[in-house]
GROMACS .gro file of C-alpha atoms in nm:
model
  444
    1MET     CA    1   3.897   0.546   1.769
    2ILE     CA    2   3.769   0.947   1.713
    3SER     CA    3   3.655   0.768   1.355
    4LEU     CA    4   3.466   0.520   1.569
    5VAL     CA    5   3.327   0.747   1.786
    6SER     CA    6   3.198   0.958   1.539
    7LEU     CA    7   3.054   0.676   1.360
    8ILE     CA    8   2.845   0.585   1.672
    9THR     CA    9   2.723   0.945   1.682
   10TYR     CA   10   2.608   0.961   1.310
   11ASP     CA   11   2.448   0.634   1.375
   12THR     CA   12   2.269   0.731   1.674
   13PHE     CA   13   2.138   1.060   1.508
   14THR     CA   14   2.017   0.869   1.198
   15LEU     CA   15   1.827   0.603   1.384
   16LEU     CA   16   1.692   0.859   1.601
   17ARG     CA   17   1.580   1.060   1.309
   18PHE     CA   18   1.415   0.782   1.155
   19LYS     CA   19   1.238   0.711   1.452
   20LYS     CA   20   1.019   0.961   1.368
   21LEU     CA   21   0.919   0.889   1.029
   22PHE     CA   22   0.863   0.493   1.053
   23GLN     CA   23   0.683   0.268   1.275
   24VAL     CA   24   0.901   0.161   1.540
   25LYS     CA   25   0.928  -0.229   1.623
   26ARG     CA   26   1.149  -0.229   1.914
   27GLU     CA   27   1.188   0.092   2.136
   28HIS     CA   28   1.382  -0.035   2.421
   29TRP     CA   29   1.721   0.145   2.436
   30ILE     CA   30   1.892  -0.199   2.456
   31TYR     CA   31   1.773  -0.253   2.085
   32TYR     CA   32   1.942   0.091   1.993
   33MET     CA   33   2.267   0.000   2.138
   34ILE     CA   34   2.242  -0.322   1.933
   35ALA     CA   35   2.194  -0.180   1.606
   36ILE     CA   36   2.458   0.056   1.651
   37ALA     CA   37   2.698  -0.179   1.758
   38ILE     CA   38   2.596  -0.439   1.431
   39ASN     CA   39   2.701  -0.140   1.213
   40ALA     CA   40   3.019  -0.026   1.408
   41ILE     CA   41   3.138  -0.367   1.400
   42THR     CA   42   3.043  -0.429   1.076
   43THR     CA   43   3.228  -0.090   0.974
   44ALA     CA   44   3.545  -0.147   1.147
   45VAL     CA   45   3.594  -0.523   1.021
   46ALA     CA   46   3.505  -0.424   0.657
   47TYR     CA   47   3.713  -0.129   0.632
   48THR     CA   48   4.018  -0.324   0.812
   49LEU     CA   49   4.006  -0.671   0.619
   50LEU     CA   50   3.837  -0.525   0.260
   51ASP     CA   51   3.922  -0.286  -0.013
   52SER     CA   52   3.750   0.021   0.056
   53ARG     CA   53   3.535  -0.007  -0.259
   54PHE     CA   54   3.398  -0.322  -0.151
   55ALA     CA   55   3.372  -0.249   0.239
   56VAL     CA   56   3.131   0.054   0.160
   57TYR     CA   57   2.846  -0.207   0.023
   58LEU     CA   58   2.898  -0.461   0.308
   59VAL     CA   59   2.832  -0.120   0.541
   60PHE     CA   60   2.513  -0.039   0.341
   61VAL     CA   61   2.381  -0.385   0.402
   62SER     CA   62   2.502  -0.373   0.790
   63PHE     CA   63   2.290  -0.064   0.848
   64MET     CA   64   1.945  -0.207   0.658
   65ILE     CA   65   1.989  -0.466   0.905
   66SER     CA   66   1.995  -0.231   1.187
   67PHE     CA   67   1.708  -0.046   1.046
   68ARG     CA   68   1.516  -0.386   1.020
   69LEU     CA   69   1.596  -0.462   1.393
   70LEU     CA   70   1.433  -0.162   1.486
   71PHE     CA   71   1.184  -0.045   1.254
   72SER     CA   72   0.894  -0.205   1.045
   73GLY     CA   73   0.929  -0.087   0.690
   74THR     CA   74   0.848  -0.201   0.343
   75THR     CA   75   1.180  -0.311   0.113
   76THR     CA   76   1.162   0.018  -0.072
   77GLN     CA   77   1.166   0.196   0.266
   78THR     CA   78   1.488  -0.020   0.397
   79LEU     CA   79   1.663   0.066   0.073
   80TYR     CA   80   1.607   0.435   0.105
   81ALA     CA   81   1.709   0.415   0.485
   82GLY     CA   82   2.049   0.229   0.366
   83SER     CA   83   2.120   0.441   0.068
   84ILE     CA   84   2.063   0.792   0.241
   85TYR     CA   85   2.259   0.680   0.537
   86MET     CA   86   2.586   0.592   0.293
   87PHE     CA   87   2.513   0.857   0.055
   88SER     CA   88   2.506   1.151   0.277
   89LEU     CA   89   2.827   0.995   0.475
   90TYR     CA   90   3.002   0.918   0.175
   91SER     CA   91   2.928   1.226  -0.044
   92SER     CA   92   3.031   1.412   0.303
   93ARG     CA   93   3.365   1.251   0.322
   94GLY     CA   94   3.427   1.341  -0.065
   95ILE     CA   95   3.376   1.686  -0.012
   96VAL     CA   96   3.597   1.738   0.303
   97TYR     CA   97   3.913   1.569   0.177
   98SER     CA   98   3.869   1.728  -0.147
   99ILE     CA   99   3.872   2.057   0.021
  100TYR     CA  100   4.188   1.938   0.220
  101SER     CA  101   4.365   1.831  -0.080
  102ILE     CA  102   4.295   2.156  -0.288
  103VAL     CA  103   4.402   2.356   0.040
  104LEU     CA  104   4.727   2.171   0.126
  105HIS     CA  105   4.832   2.082  -0.227
  106ILE     CA  106   4.854   1.725  -0.152
  107SER     CA  107   4.676   1.383  -0.320
  108ILE     CA  108   4.355   1.286  -0.153
  109LYS     CA  109   4.544   0.946  -0.056
  110SER     CA  110   4.797   1.183   0.130
  111VAL     CA  111   4.527   1.333   0.318
  112LEU     CA  112   4.322   1.013   0.422
  113GLN     CA  113   4.645   0.887   0.590
  114GLU     CA  114   4.738   1.206   0.754
  115TYR     CA  115   4.388   1.331   0.843
  116TYR     CA  116   4.181   1.044   0.833
  117ASP     CA  117   4.034   1.106   1.204
  118ILE     CA  118   3.964   1.474   1.170
  119ILE     CA  119   3.812   1.435   0.818
  120THR     CA  120   3.585   1.144   0.964
  121VAL     CA  121   3.477   1.378   1.233
  122LEU     CA  122   3.407   1.674   0.953
  123ALA     CA  123   3.230   1.461   0.742
  124VAL     CA  124   2.998   1.326   0.991
  125LEU     CA  125   2.896   1.717   1.102
  126LEU     CA  126   2.853   1.795   0.774
  127ALA     CA  127   2.624   1.489   0.704
  128ILE     CA  128   2.421   1.575   1.023
  129ILE     CA  129   2.380   1.942   0.908
  130TYR     CA  130   2.289   1.821   0.539
  131PHE     CA  131   1.988   1.591   0.731
  132LEU     CA  132   1.874   1.896   0.936
  133MET     CA  133   1.837   2.109   0.611
  134ILE     CA  134   1.652   1.819   0.442
  135ARG     CA  135   1.433   1.809   0.759
  136ASP     CA  136   1.380   2.157   0.852
  137VAL     CA  137   1.378   2.314   0.494
  138ILE     CA  138   1.321   2.096   0.226
  139VAL     CA  139   1.116   1.805   0.320
  140PRO     CA  140   0.961   1.872   0.677
  141ARG     CA  141   0.834   1.589   0.882
  142GLN     CA  142   0.480   1.557   0.740
  143LYS     CA  143   0.591   1.579   0.414
  144ALA     CA  144   0.875   1.330   0.464
  145ARG     CA  145   0.565   1.080   0.609
  146TYR     CA  146   0.385   1.109   0.289
  147LEU     CA  147   0.719   1.031   0.063
  148MET     CA  148   0.767   0.749   0.295
  149ASN     CA  149   0.420   0.589   0.231
  150ASN     CA  150   0.439   0.681  -0.172
  151GLN     CA  151   0.628   0.369  -0.275
  152GLY     CA  152   0.597   0.514  -0.632
  153GLN     CA  153   0.806   0.827  -0.552
  154LEU     CA  154   1.011   0.652  -0.262
  155LYS     CA  155   1.172   0.397  -0.529
  156PHE     CA  156   1.251   0.686  -0.777
  157VAL     CA  157   1.439   0.885  -0.494
  158VAL     CA  158   1.614   0.527  -0.400
  159ILE     CA  159   1.712   0.475  -0.765
  160TYR     CA  160   1.867   0.812  -0.763
  161LEU     CA  161   2.062   0.764  -0.448
  162PHE     CA  162   2.191   0.401  -0.570
  163PHE     CA  163   2.321   0.562  -0.908
  164GLN     CA  164   2.462   0.862  -0.760
  165TRP     CA  165   2.638   0.665  -0.482
  166LEU     CA  166   2.759   0.431  -0.788
  167PHE     CA  167   2.911   0.743  -0.962
  168LEU     CA  168   3.081   0.889  -0.679
  169THR     CA  169   3.237   0.543  -0.598
  170LEU     CA  170   3.357   0.524  -0.963
  171ILE     CA  171   3.500   0.880  -0.959
  172ASN     CA  172   3.634   0.784  -0.600
  173ASP     CA  173   3.886   0.513  -0.807
  174GLY     CA  174   4.077   0.814  -0.944
  175ARG     CA  175   4.293   0.866  -0.614
  176TYR     CA  176   4.468   0.550  -0.699
  177TYR     CA  177   4.583   0.668  -1.014
  178ASP     CA  178   4.901   0.870  -0.952
  179ASP     CA  179   4.946   0.987  -1.279
  180VAL     CA  180   4.631   1.192  -1.263
  181ARG     CA  181   4.648   1.560  -1.182
  182GLN     CA  182   4.542   1.595  -0.826
  183ASN     CA  183   4.435   1.931  -0.794
  184TRP     CA  184   4.222   1.882  -1.076
  185TYR     CA  185   4.074   1.550  -0.966
  186SER     CA  186   3.994   1.678  -0.621
  187THR     CA  187   3.846   1.965  -0.789
  188LEU     CA  188   3.635   1.742  -0.974
  189TYR     CA  189   3.530   1.513  -0.686
  190MET     CA  190   3.439   1.797  -0.462
  191GLY     CA  191   3.229   1.946  -0.725
  192SER     CA  192   3.051   1.588  -0.838
  193CYS     CA  193   2.948   1.556  -0.456
  194ILE     CA  194   2.825   1.899  -0.418
  195ILE     CA  195   2.628   1.863  -0.743
  196SER     CA  196   2.489   1.519  -0.659
  197ASN     CA  197   2.378   1.659  -0.306
  198LEU     CA  198   2.204   1.965  -0.436
  199TRP     CA  199   1.999   1.746  -0.699
  200LEU     CA  200   1.926   1.507  -0.411
  201LEU     CA  201   1.759   1.824  -0.271
  202VAL     CA  202   1.566   1.874  -0.566
  203ILE     CA  203   1.456   1.523  -0.598
  204LEU     CA  204   1.342   1.522  -0.230
  205ASN     CA  205   1.153   1.824  -0.277
  206HIS     CA  206   0.970   1.709  -0.624
  207ALA     CA  207   0.882   1.367  -0.478
  208SER     CA  208   0.771   1.510  -0.170
  209ARG     CA  209   0.560   1.740  -0.375
  210ILE     CA  210   0.379   1.472  -0.553
  211SER     CA  211   0.335   1.245  -0.241
  212GLU     CA  212   0.168   1.556  -0.073
  213LEU     CA  213  -0.057   1.611  -0.376
  214PHE     CA  214  -0.138   1.253  -0.402
  215GLU     CA  215  -0.242   1.256  -0.053
  216TYR     CA  216  -0.440   1.585  -0.106
  217GLU     CA  217  -0.628   1.357  -0.384
  218LEU     CA  218  -0.705   1.066  -0.180
  219PHE     CA  219  -0.852   1.359   0.058
  220THR     CA  220  -1.044   1.508  -0.189
  221HIS     CA  221  -1.213   1.170  -0.338
  222GLN     CA  222  -1.275   1.087   0.015
  223LEU     CA  223  -1.479   1.392   0.063
  224GLN     CA  224  -1.673   1.344  -0.255
  225GLU     CA  225  -1.769   1.001  -0.122
  226GLN     CA  226  -1.872   1.149   0.196
  227LEU     CA  227  -2.105   1.420   0.009
  228SER     CA  228  -2.254   1.111  -0.151
  229ARG     CA  229  -2.306   0.929   0.129
  230GLN     CA  230  -2.435   1.269   0.314
  231MET     CA  231  -2.688   1.281   0.038
  232ARG     CA  232  -2.807   0.929   0.030
  233HIS     CA  233  -2.854   0.989   0.421
  234TYR     CA  234  -3.074   1.299   0.376
  235GLN     CA  235  -3.255   1.129   0.101
  236SER     CA  236  -3.356   0.852   0.344
  237TYR     CA  237  -3.472   1.086   0.626
  238ARG     CA  238  -3.641   1.270   0.354
  239LYS     CA  239  -3.854   0.958   0.253
  240PHE     CA  240  -3.903   0.880   0.620
  241THR     CA  241  -4.044   1.209   0.689
  242GLU     CA  242  -4.270   1.221   0.405
  243SER     CA  243  -4.411   0.909   0.480
  244TYR     CA  244  -4.468   0.983   0.831
  245ARG     CA  245  -4.663   1.323   0.738
  246ALA     CA  246  -4.854   1.101   0.531
  247PHE     CA  247  -4.927   0.877   0.795
  248ARG     CA  248  -5.019   1.147   1.054
  249HIS     CA  249  -5.248   1.330   0.798
  250ASP     CA  250  -5.470   1.015   0.878
  251TYR     CA  251  -5.380   0.954   1.211
  252GLU     CA  252  -5.624   1.193   1.417
  253LYS     CA  253  -5.929   1.067   1.214
  254LEU     CA  254  -5.843   0.716   1.284
  255MET     CA  255  -5.786   0.767   1.624
  256ALA     CA  256  -6.094   0.964   1.669
  257SER     CA  257  -6.277   0.653   1.512
  258LEU     CA  258  -6.111   0.409   1.774
  259LYS     CA  259  -6.232   0.645   2.068
  260THR     CA  260  -6.571   0.621   1.925
  261LEU     CA  261  -6.555   0.240   1.893
  262MET     CA  262  -6.410   0.230   2.250
  263ARG     CA  263  -6.707   0.444   2.417
  264ARG     CA  264  -6.946   0.223   2.243
  265GLN     CA  265  -6.764  -0.126   2.373
  266GLU     CA  266  -6.740  -0.253   2.024
  267TYR     CA  267  -6.408  -0.408   2.067
  268LYS     CA  268  -6.368  -0.648   1.810
  269LYS     CA  269  -6.423  -0.349   1.596
  270ALA     CA  270  -6.188  -0.139   1.757
  271ILE     CA  271  -5.935  -0.424   1.780
  272LYS     CA  272  -5.962  -0.469   1.365
  273LEU     CA  273  -5.913  -0.105   1.353
  274LEU     CA  274  -5.574  -0.134   1.584
  275ASP     CA  275  -5.458  -0.404   1.322
  276ASP     CA  276  -5.521  -0.207   1.003
  277ILE     CA  277  -5.349   0.114   1.178
  278HIS     CA  278  -5.060  -0.106   1.242
  279ASP     CA  279  -5.049  -0.236   0.871
  280THR     CA  280  -5.082   0.073   0.732
  281MET     CA  281  -4.777   0.209   0.947
  282GLN     CA  282  -4.580  -0.096   0.859
  283ARG     CA  283  -4.669  -0.034   0.467
  284SER     CA  284  -4.645   0.317   0.465
  285VAL     CA  285  -4.393   0.454   0.698
  286GLN     CA  286  -4.076   0.360   0.585
  287ILE     CA  287  -3.857   0.263   0.915
  288HIS     CA  288  -3.511   0.446   0.956
  289LYS     CA  289  -3.293   0.276   1.131
  290ASP     CA  290  -3.031   0.462   1.345
  291TYR     CA  291  -2.683   0.304   1.351
  292SER     CA  292  -2.486   0.597   1.578
  293ASP     CA  293  -2.563   0.922   1.772
  294ASN     CA  294  -2.297   1.081   1.516
  295ILE     CA  295  -2.451   1.219   1.227
  296VAL     CA  296  -2.135   1.175   1.005
  297LEU     CA  297  -2.086   0.830   1.124
  298ASP     CA  298  -2.436   0.724   1.117
  299ALA     CA  299  -2.402   0.848   0.698
  300ILE     CA  300  -2.128   0.615   0.674
  301LEU     CA  301  -2.307   0.326   0.855
  302GLN     CA  302  -2.619   0.394   0.674
  303ASP     CA  303  -2.443   0.363   0.313
  304ALA     CA  304  -2.261   0.061   0.428
  305ALA     CA  305  -2.611  -0.088   0.506
  306GLY     CA  306  -2.713  -0.012   0.190
  307VAL     CA  307  -2.432  -0.171   0.016
  308CYS     CA  308  -2.429  -0.487   0.234
  309GLU     CA  309  -2.791  -0.562   0.148
  310GLU     CA  310  -2.709  -0.539  -0.237
  311LYS     CA  311  -2.415  -0.776  -0.199
  312ASN     CA  312  -2.597  -1.017   0.072
  313ILE     CA  313  -2.343  -0.922   0.361
  314ARG     CA  314  -2.511  -0.953   0.695
  315PHE     CA  315  -2.431  -0.599   0.881
  316GLN     CA  316  -2.494  -0.522   1.218
  317ALA     CA  317  -2.392  -0.175   1.368
  318HIS     CA  318  -2.420   0.045   1.688
  319ALA     CA  319  -2.162   0.283   1.754
  320HIS     CA  320  -2.151   0.535   2.009
  321LEU     CA  321  -1.912   0.839   1.914
  322PRO     CA  322  -1.955   1.102   2.221
  323GLU     CA  323  -1.896   1.478   2.116
  324SER     CA  324  -1.610   1.487   2.352
  325VAL     CA  325  -1.405   1.296   2.147
  326SER     CA  326  -1.123   1.521   1.929
  327MET     CA  327  -1.236   1.377   1.595
  328THR     CA  328  -1.313   1.618   1.329
  329GLU     CA  329  -1.567   1.553   1.061
  330LEU     CA  330  -1.304   1.496   0.837
  331ASP     CA  331  -1.106   1.264   1.071
  332ILE     CA  332  -1.439   1.068   1.102
  333VAL     CA  333  -1.497   1.042   0.745
  334ARG     CA  334  -1.110   0.891   0.686
  335VAL     CA  335  -1.111   0.658   0.951
  336PHE     CA  336  -1.431   0.475   0.928
  337SER     CA  337  -1.476   0.510   0.537
  338ASN     CA  338  -1.139   0.330   0.495
  339ILE     CA  339  -1.258   0.063   0.763
  340ILE     CA  340  -1.625  -0.011   0.628
  341ASN     CA  341  -1.483   0.014   0.258
  342ASN     CA  342  -1.189  -0.274   0.365
  343ALA     CA  343  -1.436  -0.469   0.549
  344ILE     CA  344  -1.670  -0.475   0.217
  345GLU     CA  345  -1.395  -0.569  -0.001
  346ALA     CA  346  -1.292  -0.846   0.220
  347CYS     CA  347  -1.624  -0.996   0.253
  348ASN     CA  348  -1.668  -0.989  -0.135
  349LYS     CA  349  -1.393  -1.257  -0.138
  350VAL     CA  350  -1.600  -1.522   0.093
  351SER     CA  351  -1.907  -1.697  -0.026
  352ASP     CA  352  -2.244  -1.523   0.063
  353SER     CA  353  -2.336  -1.769   0.376
  354GLN     CA  354  -2.012  -1.651   0.523
  355ARG     CA  355  -2.047  -1.261   0.452
  356PHE     CA  356  -2.080  -1.039   0.768
  357ILE     CA  357  -1.991  -0.705   0.913
  358GLU     CA  358  -2.018  -0.620   1.252
  359VAL     CA  359  -1.950  -0.276   1.437
  360THR     CA  360  -1.972  -0.234   1.826
  361SER     CA  361  -1.887  -0.005   2.066
  362ASN     CA  362  -1.814   0.059   2.409
  363SER     CA  363  -1.658   0.343   2.646
  364THR     CA  364  -1.439   0.387   2.954
  365GLN     CA  365  -1.372   0.729   3.115
  366ASP     CA  366  -1.089   0.783   2.905
  367TRP     CA  367  -1.170   0.604   2.605
  368THR     CA  368  -1.438   0.517   2.323
  369ILE     CA  369  -1.333   0.205   2.149
  370ILE     CA  370  -1.505   0.130   1.832
  371GLU     CA  371  -1.455  -0.230   1.694
  372VAL     CA  372  -1.548  -0.366   1.328
  373THR     CA  373  -1.545  -0.728   1.279
  374ASN     CA  374  -1.577  -0.856   0.943
  375SER     CA  375  -1.535  -1.204   0.760
  376PHE     CA  376  -1.224  -1.285   0.512
  377ASN     CA  377  -1.069  -1.554   0.298
  378GLY     CA  378  -0.795  -1.578   0.547
  379GLU     CA  379  -0.548  -1.473   0.301
  380LEU     CA  380  -0.315  -1.175   0.406
  381LEU     CA  381  -0.014  -0.976   0.241
  382ILE     CA  382   0.201  -0.863   0.514
  383ALA     CA  383   0.445  -0.608   0.448
  384GLY     CA  384   0.633  -0.383   0.714
  385GLY     CA  385   0.417  -0.589   0.997
  386GLU     CA  386   0.113  -0.431   0.844
  387PRO     CA  387  -0.139  -0.610   0.582
  388LYS     CA  388  -0.086  -0.466   0.245
  389THR     CA  389  -0.359  -0.456  -0.038
  390THR     CA  390  -0.322  -0.734  -0.310
  391LYS     CA  391  -0.443  -0.507  -0.588
  392LYS     CA  392  -0.237  -0.434  -0.883
  393ASP     CA  393  -0.227  -0.044  -0.857
  394LYS     CA  394  -0.086  -0.055  -0.513
  395ASP     CA  395  -0.013   0.316  -0.579
  396TYR     CA  396  -0.392   0.378  -0.564
  397HIS     CA  397  -0.499   0.152  -0.296
  398GLY     CA  398  -0.323  -0.005  -0.007
  399PHE     CA  399  -0.373   0.355   0.207
  400GLY     CA  400  -0.644   0.260   0.396
  401LEU     CA  401  -0.484   0.105   0.737
  402GLN     CA  402  -0.194   0.354   0.715
  403ILE     CA  403  -0.460   0.653   0.719
  404ILE     CA  404  -0.669   0.501   0.996
  405ARG     CA  405  -0.320   0.435   1.187
  406GLU     CA  406  -0.191   0.814   1.140
  407THR     CA  407  -0.537   0.988   1.204
  408ILE     CA  408  -0.616   0.772   1.539
  409GLU     CA  409  -0.238   0.778   1.663
  410GLY     CA  410  -0.238   1.156   1.590
  411MET     CA  411  -0.485   1.221   1.837
  412GLY     CA  412  -0.307   1.019   2.086
  413GLY     CA  413  -0.499   0.682   2.033
  414LEU     CA  414  -0.441   0.309   1.937
  415VAL     CA  415  -0.519   0.078   1.660
  416PHE     CA  416  -0.511  -0.270   1.713
  417ILE     CA  417  -0.552  -0.502   1.405
  418GLU     CA  418  -0.619  -0.899   1.483
  419PRO     CA  419  -0.659  -1.105   1.184
  420ASP     CA  420  -0.773  -1.445   1.237
  421SER     CA  421  -0.690  -1.633   0.916
  422GLU     CA  422  -0.784  -1.970   1.056
  423LYS     CA  423  -1.126  -1.891   1.152
  424GLY     CA  424  -1.157  -1.611   0.845
  425ILE     CA  425  -1.232  -1.298   1.065
  426PHE     CA  426  -1.046  -0.992   1.067
  427LYS     CA  427  -1.125  -0.735   1.361
  428ILE     CA  428  -0.994  -0.368   1.403
  429LYS     CA  429  -1.012  -0.181   1.718
  430SER     CA  430  -1.007   0.175   1.713
  431CYS     CA  431  -0.937   0.323   2.088
  432ILE     CA  432  -0.993   0.693   2.069
  433PRO     CA  433  -0.909   0.928   2.347
  434ILE     CA  434  -1.221   1.151   2.514
  435ASN     CA  435  -1.108   1.490   2.520
  436PRO     CA  436  -1.052   1.576   2.927
  437ARG     CA  437  -1.119   1.927   2.843
  438SER     CA  438  -1.453   1.864   2.683
  439LYS     CA  439  -1.549   1.634   2.991
  440ALA     CA  440  -1.450   1.925   3.227
  441ILE     CA  441  -1.678   2.178   3.046
  442GLU     CA  442  -1.978   1.923   3.073
  443THR     CA  443  -1.914   1.897   3.429
  444VAL     CA  444  -1.912   2.281   3.486
   0.00000   0.00000   0.00000
């Protein structure tokens, strides 16, 4: 009974920890109870009816089922959840009963028979302490999120966990051989468990650092793209200003001539002169469209309009983004560059006549909602409840929706993705909260 309570405690701690790392599928407490019950019952039945060497793998599968009940995740993320859960518990138990064996000078088999409950409690406590050390020292939450979203590095960690776990299960078989020197064996097993855990810390630290550097590389690339957009945006304004100055140079003379014609009541000539002025303005002055009241967002949309014109994509946009929203310029770049790039890529896969991108916005007292609608070919690859990239180099693509969701939800907003495969329309809504402090300042 004590062992079962300890296991339930460990399950609860682990699932609550994963709640901070993965996208939650079901939040109600009753689902957590069901998930814990699934794993607890499976564990009790497996260790009662099966040899422990096989039961451990059944528990591994059981925990992954519990994980998928509560969270949305890729196959690699699910394997990581199951393997880190079992490895930490299994290796912690190995350390505890090896210490008991060495101190009491009895075999590990005898330790398990006489002190099973207390060993389980201590193993769970040690596993929880190990998890806390990973979370607070080696891989803080933000680094952990980078790692969970980097499938290449996460696969590397999962492979390490699986082979180390397999290695420990093979060593564990030594307890069944009476001719093995028990003191030597217990020391070997304890040393193997400790070294495996230390190496896991090294692997996690390395993988999380690589994932963080990869994330920074993506940010740098986005900033470079935004600088290019800003340059094109400013060049567009410069051309508009130069053409307007050229027109204005002749404007005063033209207006003086128009006034003279009006005073002489030569209305036909005046009308013809007005037509000439209009034609000159249309021909000489480059009309500059404004797509947003925010300079950075307008630059992104200006650039998108140029790309869409080249690719025969019908583009229509008007997006109001109040100054009171708590988005930095980098946030605006991260969110809307990814949304627009994804929309353009999706339009490239449909015929010219069906290509369109439409950006609209509306605001309430507390929210600004910017909606981007585009055509797509109706084909979606869904993984973990999210549309994923279909490109081969997935390590360098497919971060768009993840970055959008992290940025918007990080400021307390919401992201709604509404694909309609039958109509071939993909819609994404970004609900951005309006900063109440800014509103209060405006009121004062």
